[in-house]
Short mmCIF file of C-alpha atoms and ligand atoms in Angstrom, two decimals:
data_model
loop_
_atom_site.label_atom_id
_atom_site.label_comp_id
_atom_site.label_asym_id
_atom_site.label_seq_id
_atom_site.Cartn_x
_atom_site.Cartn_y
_atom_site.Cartn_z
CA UNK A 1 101.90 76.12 91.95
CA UNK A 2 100.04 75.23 95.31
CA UNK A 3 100.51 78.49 97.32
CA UNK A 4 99.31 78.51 101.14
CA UNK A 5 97.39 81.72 101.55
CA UNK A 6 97.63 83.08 105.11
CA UNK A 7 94.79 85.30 105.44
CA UNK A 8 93.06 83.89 102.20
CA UNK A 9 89.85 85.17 103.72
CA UNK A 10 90.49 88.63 103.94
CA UNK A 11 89.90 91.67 101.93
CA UNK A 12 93.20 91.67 99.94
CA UNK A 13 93.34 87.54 100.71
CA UNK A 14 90.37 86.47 98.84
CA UNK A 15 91.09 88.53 96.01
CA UNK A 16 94.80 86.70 95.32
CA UNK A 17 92.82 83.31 95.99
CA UNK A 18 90.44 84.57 93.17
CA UNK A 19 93.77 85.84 90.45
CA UNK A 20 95.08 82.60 91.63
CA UNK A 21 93.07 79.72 90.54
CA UNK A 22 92.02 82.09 87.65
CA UNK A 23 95.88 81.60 86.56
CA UNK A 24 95.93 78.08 86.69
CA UNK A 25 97.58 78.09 90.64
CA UNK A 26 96.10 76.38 93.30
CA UNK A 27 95.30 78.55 96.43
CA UNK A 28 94.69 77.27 100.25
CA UNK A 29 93.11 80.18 102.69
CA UNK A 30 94.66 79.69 105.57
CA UNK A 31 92.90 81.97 108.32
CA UNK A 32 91.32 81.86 111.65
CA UNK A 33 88.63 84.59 110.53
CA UNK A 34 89.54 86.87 113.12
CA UNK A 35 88.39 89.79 110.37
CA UNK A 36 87.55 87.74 107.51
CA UNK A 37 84.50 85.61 106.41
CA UNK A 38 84.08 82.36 105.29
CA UNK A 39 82.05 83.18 102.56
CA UNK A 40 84.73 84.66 100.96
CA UNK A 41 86.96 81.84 100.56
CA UNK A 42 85.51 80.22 97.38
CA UNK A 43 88.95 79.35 94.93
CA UNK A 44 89.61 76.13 97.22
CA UNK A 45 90.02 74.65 100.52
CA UNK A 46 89.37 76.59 103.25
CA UNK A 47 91.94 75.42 106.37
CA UNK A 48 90.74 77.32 109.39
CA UNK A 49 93.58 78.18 111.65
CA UNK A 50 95.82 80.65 113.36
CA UNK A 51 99.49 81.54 112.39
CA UNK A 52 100.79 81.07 115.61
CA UNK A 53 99.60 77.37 115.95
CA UNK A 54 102.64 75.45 114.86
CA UNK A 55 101.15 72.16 115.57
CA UNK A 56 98.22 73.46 113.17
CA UNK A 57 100.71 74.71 110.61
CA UNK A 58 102.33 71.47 110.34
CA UNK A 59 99.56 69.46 109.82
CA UNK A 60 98.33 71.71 106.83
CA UNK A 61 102.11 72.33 105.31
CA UNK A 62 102.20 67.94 105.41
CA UNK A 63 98.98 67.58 103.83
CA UNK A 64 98.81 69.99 100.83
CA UNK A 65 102.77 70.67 100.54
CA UNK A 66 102.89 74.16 99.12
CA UNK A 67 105.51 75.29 96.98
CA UNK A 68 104.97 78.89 98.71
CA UNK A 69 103.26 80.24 101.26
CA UNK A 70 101.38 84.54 100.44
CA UNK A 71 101.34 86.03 103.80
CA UNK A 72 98.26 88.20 104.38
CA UNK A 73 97.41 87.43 107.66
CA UNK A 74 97.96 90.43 110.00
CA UNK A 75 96.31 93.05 112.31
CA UNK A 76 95.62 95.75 110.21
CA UNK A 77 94.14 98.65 112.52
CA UNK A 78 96.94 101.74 112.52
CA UNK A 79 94.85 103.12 116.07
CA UNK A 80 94.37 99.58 117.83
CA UNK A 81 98.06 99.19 117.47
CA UNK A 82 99.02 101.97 119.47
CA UNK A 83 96.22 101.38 122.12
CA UNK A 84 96.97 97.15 122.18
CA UNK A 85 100.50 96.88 121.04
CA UNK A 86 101.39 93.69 122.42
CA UNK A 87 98.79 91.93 119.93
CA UNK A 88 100.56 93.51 117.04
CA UNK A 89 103.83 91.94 117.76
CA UNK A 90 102.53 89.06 118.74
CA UNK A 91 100.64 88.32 115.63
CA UNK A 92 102.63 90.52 113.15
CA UNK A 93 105.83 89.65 113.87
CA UNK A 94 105.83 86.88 116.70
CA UNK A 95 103.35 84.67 114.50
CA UNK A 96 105.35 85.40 111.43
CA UNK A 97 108.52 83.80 113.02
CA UNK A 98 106.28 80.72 113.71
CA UNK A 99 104.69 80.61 110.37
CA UNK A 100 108.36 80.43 108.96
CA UNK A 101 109.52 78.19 110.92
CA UNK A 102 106.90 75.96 110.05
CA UNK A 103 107.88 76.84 106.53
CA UNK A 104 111.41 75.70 107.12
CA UNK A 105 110.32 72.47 108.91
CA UNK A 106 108.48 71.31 105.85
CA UNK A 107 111.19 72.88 102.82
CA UNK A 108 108.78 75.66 101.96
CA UNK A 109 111.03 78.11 100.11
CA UNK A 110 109.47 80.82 99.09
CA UNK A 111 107.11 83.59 100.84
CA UNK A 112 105.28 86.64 99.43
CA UNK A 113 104.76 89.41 102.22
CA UNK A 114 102.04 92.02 102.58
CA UNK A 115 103.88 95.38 104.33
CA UNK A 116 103.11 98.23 104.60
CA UNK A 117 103.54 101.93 103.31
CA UNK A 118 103.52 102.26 107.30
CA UNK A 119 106.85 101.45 107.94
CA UNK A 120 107.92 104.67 106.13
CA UNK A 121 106.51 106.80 109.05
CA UNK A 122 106.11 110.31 107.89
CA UNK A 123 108.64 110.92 105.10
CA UNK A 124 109.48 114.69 104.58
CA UNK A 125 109.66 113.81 100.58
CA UNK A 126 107.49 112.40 97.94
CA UNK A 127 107.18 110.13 96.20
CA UNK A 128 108.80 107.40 98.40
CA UNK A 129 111.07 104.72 96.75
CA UNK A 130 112.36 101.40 98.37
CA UNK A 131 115.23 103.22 99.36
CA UNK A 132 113.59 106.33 101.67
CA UNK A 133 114.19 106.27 105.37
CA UNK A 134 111.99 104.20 107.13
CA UNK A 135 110.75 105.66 110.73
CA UNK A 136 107.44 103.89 111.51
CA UNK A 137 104.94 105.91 114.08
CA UNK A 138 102.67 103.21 115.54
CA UNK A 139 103.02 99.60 116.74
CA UNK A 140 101.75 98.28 112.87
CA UNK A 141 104.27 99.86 110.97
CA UNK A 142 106.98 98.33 113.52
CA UNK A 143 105.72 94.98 113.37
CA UNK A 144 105.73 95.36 109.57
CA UNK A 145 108.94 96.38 109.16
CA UNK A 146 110.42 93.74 111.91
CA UNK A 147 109.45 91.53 109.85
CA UNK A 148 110.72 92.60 106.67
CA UNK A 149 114.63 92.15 108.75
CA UNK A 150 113.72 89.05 109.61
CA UNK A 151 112.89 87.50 106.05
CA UNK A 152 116.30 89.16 105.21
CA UNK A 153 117.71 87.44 107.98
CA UNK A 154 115.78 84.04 107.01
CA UNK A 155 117.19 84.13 103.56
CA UNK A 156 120.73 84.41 104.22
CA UNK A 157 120.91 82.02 107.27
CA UNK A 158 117.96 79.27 105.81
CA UNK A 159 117.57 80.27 102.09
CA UNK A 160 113.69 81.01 102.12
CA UNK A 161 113.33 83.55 99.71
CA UNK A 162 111.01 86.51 100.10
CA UNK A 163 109.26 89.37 98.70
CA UNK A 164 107.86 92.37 100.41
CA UNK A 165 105.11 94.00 99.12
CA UNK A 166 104.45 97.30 100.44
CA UNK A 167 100.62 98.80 99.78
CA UNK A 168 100.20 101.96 99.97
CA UNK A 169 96.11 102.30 100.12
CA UNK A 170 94.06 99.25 99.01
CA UNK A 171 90.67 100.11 97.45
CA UNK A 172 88.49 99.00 95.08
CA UNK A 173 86.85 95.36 94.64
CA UNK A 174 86.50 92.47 92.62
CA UNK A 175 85.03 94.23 89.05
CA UNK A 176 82.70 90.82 88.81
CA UNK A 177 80.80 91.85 92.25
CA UNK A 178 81.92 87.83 93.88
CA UNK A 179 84.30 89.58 96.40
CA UNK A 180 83.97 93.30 98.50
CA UNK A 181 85.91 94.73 101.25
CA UNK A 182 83.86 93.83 104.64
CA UNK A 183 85.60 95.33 107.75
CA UNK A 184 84.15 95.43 111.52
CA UNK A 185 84.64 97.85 112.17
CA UNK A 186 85.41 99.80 108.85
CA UNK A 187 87.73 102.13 109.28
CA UNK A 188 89.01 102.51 105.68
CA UNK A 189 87.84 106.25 104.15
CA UNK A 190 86.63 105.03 100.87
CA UNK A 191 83.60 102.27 102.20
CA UNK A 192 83.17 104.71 104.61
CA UNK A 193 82.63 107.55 102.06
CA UNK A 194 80.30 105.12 100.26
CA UNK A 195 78.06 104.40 103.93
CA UNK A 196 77.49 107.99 103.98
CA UNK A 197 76.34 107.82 100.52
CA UNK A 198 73.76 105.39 100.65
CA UNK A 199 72.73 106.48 104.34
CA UNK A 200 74.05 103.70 106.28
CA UNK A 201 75.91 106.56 107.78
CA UNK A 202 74.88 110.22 108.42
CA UNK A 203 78.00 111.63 107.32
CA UNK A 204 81.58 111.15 106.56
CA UNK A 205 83.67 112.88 109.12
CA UNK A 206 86.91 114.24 107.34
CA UNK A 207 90.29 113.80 109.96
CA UNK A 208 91.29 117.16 109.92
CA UNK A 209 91.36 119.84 106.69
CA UNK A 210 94.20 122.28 108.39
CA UNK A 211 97.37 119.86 106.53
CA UNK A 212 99.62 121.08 104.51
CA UNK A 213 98.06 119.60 101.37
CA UNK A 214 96.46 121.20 98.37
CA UNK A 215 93.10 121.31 99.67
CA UNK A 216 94.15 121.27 103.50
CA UNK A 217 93.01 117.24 103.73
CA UNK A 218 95.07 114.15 103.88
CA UNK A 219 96.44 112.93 100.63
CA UNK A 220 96.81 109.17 99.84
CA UNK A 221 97.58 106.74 96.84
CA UNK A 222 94.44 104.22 96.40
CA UNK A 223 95.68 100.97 94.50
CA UNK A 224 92.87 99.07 93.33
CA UNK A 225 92.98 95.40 95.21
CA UNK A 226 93.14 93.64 91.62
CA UNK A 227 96.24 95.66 90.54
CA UNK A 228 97.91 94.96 94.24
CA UNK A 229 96.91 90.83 93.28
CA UNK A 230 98.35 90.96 89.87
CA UNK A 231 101.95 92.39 91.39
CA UNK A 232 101.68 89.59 93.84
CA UNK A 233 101.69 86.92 91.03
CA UNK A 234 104.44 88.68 89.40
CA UNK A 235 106.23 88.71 92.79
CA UNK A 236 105.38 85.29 93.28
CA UNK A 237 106.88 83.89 90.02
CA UNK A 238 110.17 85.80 90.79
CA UNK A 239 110.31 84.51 94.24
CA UNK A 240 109.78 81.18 93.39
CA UNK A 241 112.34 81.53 90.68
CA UNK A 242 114.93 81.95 93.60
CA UNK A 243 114.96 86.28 94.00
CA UNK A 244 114.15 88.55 96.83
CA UNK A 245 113.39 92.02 97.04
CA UNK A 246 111.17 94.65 98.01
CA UNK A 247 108.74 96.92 96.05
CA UNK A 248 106.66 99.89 96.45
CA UNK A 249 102.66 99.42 94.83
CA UNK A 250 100.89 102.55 94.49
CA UNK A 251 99.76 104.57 91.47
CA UNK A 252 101.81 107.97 92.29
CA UNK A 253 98.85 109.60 92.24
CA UNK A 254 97.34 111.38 95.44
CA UNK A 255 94.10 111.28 96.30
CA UNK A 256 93.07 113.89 98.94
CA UNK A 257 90.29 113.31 101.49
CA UNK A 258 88.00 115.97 100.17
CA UNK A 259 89.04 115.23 96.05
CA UNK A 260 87.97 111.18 97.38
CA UNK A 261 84.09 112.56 98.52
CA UNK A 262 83.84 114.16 95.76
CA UNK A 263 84.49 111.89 92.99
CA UNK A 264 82.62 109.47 95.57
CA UNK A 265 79.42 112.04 95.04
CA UNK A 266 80.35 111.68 90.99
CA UNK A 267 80.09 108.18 90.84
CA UNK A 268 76.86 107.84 93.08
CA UNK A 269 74.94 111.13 92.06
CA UNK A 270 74.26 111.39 95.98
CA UNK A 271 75.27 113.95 98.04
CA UNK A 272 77.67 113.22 100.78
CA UNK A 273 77.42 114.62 104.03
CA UNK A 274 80.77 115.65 105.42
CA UNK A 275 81.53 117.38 108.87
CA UNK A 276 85.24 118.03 110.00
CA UNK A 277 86.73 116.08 112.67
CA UNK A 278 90.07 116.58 114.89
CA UNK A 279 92.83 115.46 113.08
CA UNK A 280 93.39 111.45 113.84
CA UNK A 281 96.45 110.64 115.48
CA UNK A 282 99.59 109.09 113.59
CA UNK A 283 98.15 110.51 110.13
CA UNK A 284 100.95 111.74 107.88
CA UNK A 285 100.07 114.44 105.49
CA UNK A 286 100.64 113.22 102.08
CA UNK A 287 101.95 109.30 101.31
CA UNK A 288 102.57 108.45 97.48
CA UNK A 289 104.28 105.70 95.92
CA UNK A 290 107.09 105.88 93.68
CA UNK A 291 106.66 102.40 92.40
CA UNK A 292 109.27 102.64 89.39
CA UNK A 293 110.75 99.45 90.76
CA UNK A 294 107.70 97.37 90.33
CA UNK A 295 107.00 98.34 87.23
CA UNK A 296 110.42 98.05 85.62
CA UNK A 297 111.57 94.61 87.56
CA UNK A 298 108.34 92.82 88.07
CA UNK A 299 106.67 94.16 84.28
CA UNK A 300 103.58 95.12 86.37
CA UNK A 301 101.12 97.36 84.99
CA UNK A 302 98.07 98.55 86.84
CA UNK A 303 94.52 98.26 85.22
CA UNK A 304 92.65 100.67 87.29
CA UNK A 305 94.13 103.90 88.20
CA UNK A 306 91.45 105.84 88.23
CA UNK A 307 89.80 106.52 92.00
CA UNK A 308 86.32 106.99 90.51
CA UNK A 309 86.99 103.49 89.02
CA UNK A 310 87.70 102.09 92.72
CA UNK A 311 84.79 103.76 93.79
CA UNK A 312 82.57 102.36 91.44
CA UNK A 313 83.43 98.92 91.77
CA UNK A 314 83.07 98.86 95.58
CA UNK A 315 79.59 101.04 95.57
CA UNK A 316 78.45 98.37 92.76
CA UNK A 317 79.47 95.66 95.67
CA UNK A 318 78.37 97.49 98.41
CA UNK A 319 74.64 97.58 96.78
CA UNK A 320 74.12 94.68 95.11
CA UNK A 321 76.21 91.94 96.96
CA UNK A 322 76.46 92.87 100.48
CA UNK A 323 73.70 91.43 102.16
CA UNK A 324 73.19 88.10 100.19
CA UNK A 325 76.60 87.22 101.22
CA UNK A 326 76.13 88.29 104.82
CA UNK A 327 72.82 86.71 105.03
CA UNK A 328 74.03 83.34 103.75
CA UNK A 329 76.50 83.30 106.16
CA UNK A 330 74.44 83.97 108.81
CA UNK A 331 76.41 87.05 109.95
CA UNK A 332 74.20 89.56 109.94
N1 NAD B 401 94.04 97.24 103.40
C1 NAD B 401 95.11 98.02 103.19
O1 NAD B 401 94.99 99.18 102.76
C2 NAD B 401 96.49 97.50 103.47
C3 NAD B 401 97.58 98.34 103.19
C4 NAD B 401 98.87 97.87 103.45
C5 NAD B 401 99.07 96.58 103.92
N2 NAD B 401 98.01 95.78 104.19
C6 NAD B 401 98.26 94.43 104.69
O2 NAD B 401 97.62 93.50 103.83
C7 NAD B 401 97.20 92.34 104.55
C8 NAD B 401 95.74 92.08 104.30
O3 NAD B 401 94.98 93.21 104.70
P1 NAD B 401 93.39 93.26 104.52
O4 NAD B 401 93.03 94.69 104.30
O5 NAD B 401 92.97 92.22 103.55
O6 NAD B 401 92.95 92.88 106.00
P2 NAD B 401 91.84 91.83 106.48
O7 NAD B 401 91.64 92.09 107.93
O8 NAD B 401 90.64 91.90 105.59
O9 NAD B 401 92.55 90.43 106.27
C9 NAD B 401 93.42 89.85 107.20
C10 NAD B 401 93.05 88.39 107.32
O10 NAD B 401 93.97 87.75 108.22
C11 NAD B 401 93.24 86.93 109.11
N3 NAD B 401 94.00 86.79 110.34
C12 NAD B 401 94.26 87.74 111.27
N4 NAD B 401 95.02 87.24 112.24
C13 NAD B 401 95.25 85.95 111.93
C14 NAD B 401 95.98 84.91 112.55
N5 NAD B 401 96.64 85.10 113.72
N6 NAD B 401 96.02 83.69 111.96
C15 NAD B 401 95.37 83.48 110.79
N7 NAD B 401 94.66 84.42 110.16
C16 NAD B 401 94.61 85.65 110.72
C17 NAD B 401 91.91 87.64 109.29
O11 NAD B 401 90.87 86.80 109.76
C18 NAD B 401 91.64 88.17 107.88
O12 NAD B 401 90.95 87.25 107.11
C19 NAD B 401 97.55 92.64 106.01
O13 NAD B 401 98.79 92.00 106.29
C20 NAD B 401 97.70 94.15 106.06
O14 NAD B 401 98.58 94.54 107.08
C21 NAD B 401 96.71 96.21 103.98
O1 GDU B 402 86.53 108.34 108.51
C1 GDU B 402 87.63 108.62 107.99
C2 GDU B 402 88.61 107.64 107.67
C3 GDU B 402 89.81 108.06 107.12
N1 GDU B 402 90.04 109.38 106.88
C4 GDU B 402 91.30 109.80 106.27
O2 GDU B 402 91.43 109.12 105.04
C5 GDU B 402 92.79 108.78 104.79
C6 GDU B 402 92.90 107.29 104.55
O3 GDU B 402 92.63 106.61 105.79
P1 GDU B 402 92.48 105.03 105.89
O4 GDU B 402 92.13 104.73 107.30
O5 GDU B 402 91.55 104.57 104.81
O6 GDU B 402 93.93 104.45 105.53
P2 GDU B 402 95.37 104.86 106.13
O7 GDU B 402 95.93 105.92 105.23
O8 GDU B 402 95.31 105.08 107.57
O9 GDU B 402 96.22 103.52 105.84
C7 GDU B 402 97.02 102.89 106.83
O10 GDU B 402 96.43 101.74 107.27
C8 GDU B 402 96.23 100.72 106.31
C9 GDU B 402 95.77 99.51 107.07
O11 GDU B 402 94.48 99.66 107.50
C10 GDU B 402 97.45 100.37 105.51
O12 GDU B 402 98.33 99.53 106.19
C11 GDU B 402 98.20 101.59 105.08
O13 GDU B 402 99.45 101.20 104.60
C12 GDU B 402 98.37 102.54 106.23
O14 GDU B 402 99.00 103.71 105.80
C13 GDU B 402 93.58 109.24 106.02
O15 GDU B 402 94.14 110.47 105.72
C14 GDU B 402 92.52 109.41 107.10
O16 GDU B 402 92.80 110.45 108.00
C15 GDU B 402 89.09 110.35 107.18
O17 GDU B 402 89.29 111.54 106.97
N2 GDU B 402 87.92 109.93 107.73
#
């Protein structure tokens, strides 16, 4: 299949273009590079463009006719969204509505969608299914979940049919070393973990250790980005074959703040300067995946479940690949 990536050079984006052509599909990044590089688009073309540009949209959906369309492209920042809501709707959800639009103007049927564990909000009880109440808490998990009604909506009134992925904690890189996770700024905890580490950062500061958690630190399920990738190709063949539906990806296992440095100092040998910080605004306690669902319908099976795994692979990228990448493209 030709599938329009939206996003395609992202984090979680270049990694499905990569699974992609590697299973025989043909996949077109679609992205304005707001966050992501150019460098990392290396499957196949590379269309640069917004979401919201319909006249943009049109002219790539008439030249490479997609058979579907994986929507990555999003603001991703849980804290910007509360301080600059407006751009979250606008390009989560407003931008969405034009990209499907688009999709119905040229008979593009099917859509994979990345959500969020963020629309569940803070859950009183773990693991969470499909099913559990969903209560966002910030601007990102709204404009997540808006859009999940609205591909409902799109399916019964135009037929598009959808699936709605939601990650709990992407980690982890591309085992080969050709893609990494490059945020600026980085705000996930792992890379962050892994600056303080190697000393591009004094020290990790740890959101709070008063929870209600084992160790008194936040607890999260890390899915490594390959495992998210392979349930989108799974998802995409069952879209594409005319079903809808949402899933759950995590592991079900929590990963606390502290048990994260820790296997983070395991896999380096370094130690890892921590200091405790105020607790960060919005952060629920403890968010794990029950993704049953996924693996029963969709047959997927995750590869790497093991945190020190996700680790390794992105301290392996973070030393030896950073910085020719960044220096080719001129970035630094
Ligand atoms: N990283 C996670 O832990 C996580 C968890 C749950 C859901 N998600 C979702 O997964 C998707 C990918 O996340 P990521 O971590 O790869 O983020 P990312 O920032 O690395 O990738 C997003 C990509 O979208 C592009 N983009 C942004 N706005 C655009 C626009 N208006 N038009 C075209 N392109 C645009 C960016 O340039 C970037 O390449 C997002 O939708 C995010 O909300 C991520
Ligand atoms: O410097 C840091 C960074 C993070 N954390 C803690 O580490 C955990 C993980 O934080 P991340 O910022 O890495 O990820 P989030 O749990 O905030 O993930 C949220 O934001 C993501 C998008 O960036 C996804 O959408 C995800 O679904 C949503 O829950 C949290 O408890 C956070 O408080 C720290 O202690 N110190």
């Amino acid at each position: 299949m030709k599938i329009l990536v939206t996003g395609g050079a992202g984090f979680i984006g270049s990694h499905a273009c990569k699974l992609l052509a590697q299973s025989g599909h043909e996949p077109i990044a679609y992205d304005n590079l707001r966050t992501g590089h150019r460098w990392a688009v290396q499957f196949g073309p590379f269309e640069h463009g917004a979401i919201g540009d319909r006249e943009r949209l049109d002219d790539v959906l008439a030249r490479h006719k997609p058979d579907a369309v994986m929507h990555f492209a999003a603001l991703a920042y849980v804290g910007e969204s509360v301080t600059h809501p407006g751009q979250y709707y606008r390009t989560n959800t407003a931008d969405t509505l034009t990209l499907l639009d688009a999709m119905r103007g040229a008979d593009v049927r099917n859509i994979v969608f990345s959500s969020t564990c963020a629309i569940f909000g803070e859950p009183d009880r773990m693991p969470i299914s499909e099913d559990t109440a969903k209560h966002p808490v910030n601007p990102y998990g709204q404009s997540k979940l808006a859009v999940e009604h609205i591909l409902r909506d799109y399916r019964s009134a135009y037929g598009i049919n959808f699936t709605a992925l939601r990650y709990f904690n992407a980690a982890g890189c591309d085992p080969a070393g050709i893609l990494g996770e490059e945020h600026d700024p980085e705000t996930h905890l792992l890379p962050l973990i892994l600056h303080a580490a190697s000393g591009q950062r004094d020290a990790i500061t740890i959101f709070g250790d008063d929870y209600d958690t084992r160790d008194g630190t936040c607890v999260r399920d890390y899915i490594h980005v390959e495992d998210l990738c392979s349930a989108h190709l799974l998802a995409l063949e069952r879209t594409a074959e005319g079903q809808s539906g949402h899933f759950n990806l995590g592991n079900g296992n929590g990963t606390s703040v502290r048990e994260a440095v820790d296997a983070a100092a395991r896999v380096t040998g370094k130690d890892i300067p921590t200091r405790i910080g105020d607790r960060r605004p919005g952060d629920p306690p403890t968010l794990v995946a029950d993704a049953s669902h996924a693996r029963e319908t969709l047959g997927w099976k995750p590869q790497y479940e093991d945190i020190e795994t996700m680790i390794k692979h992105t301290w392996d990228w973070q030393q030896e690949h950073r910085y020719r990448y960044i220096l080719k493209d001129g970035e630094a």
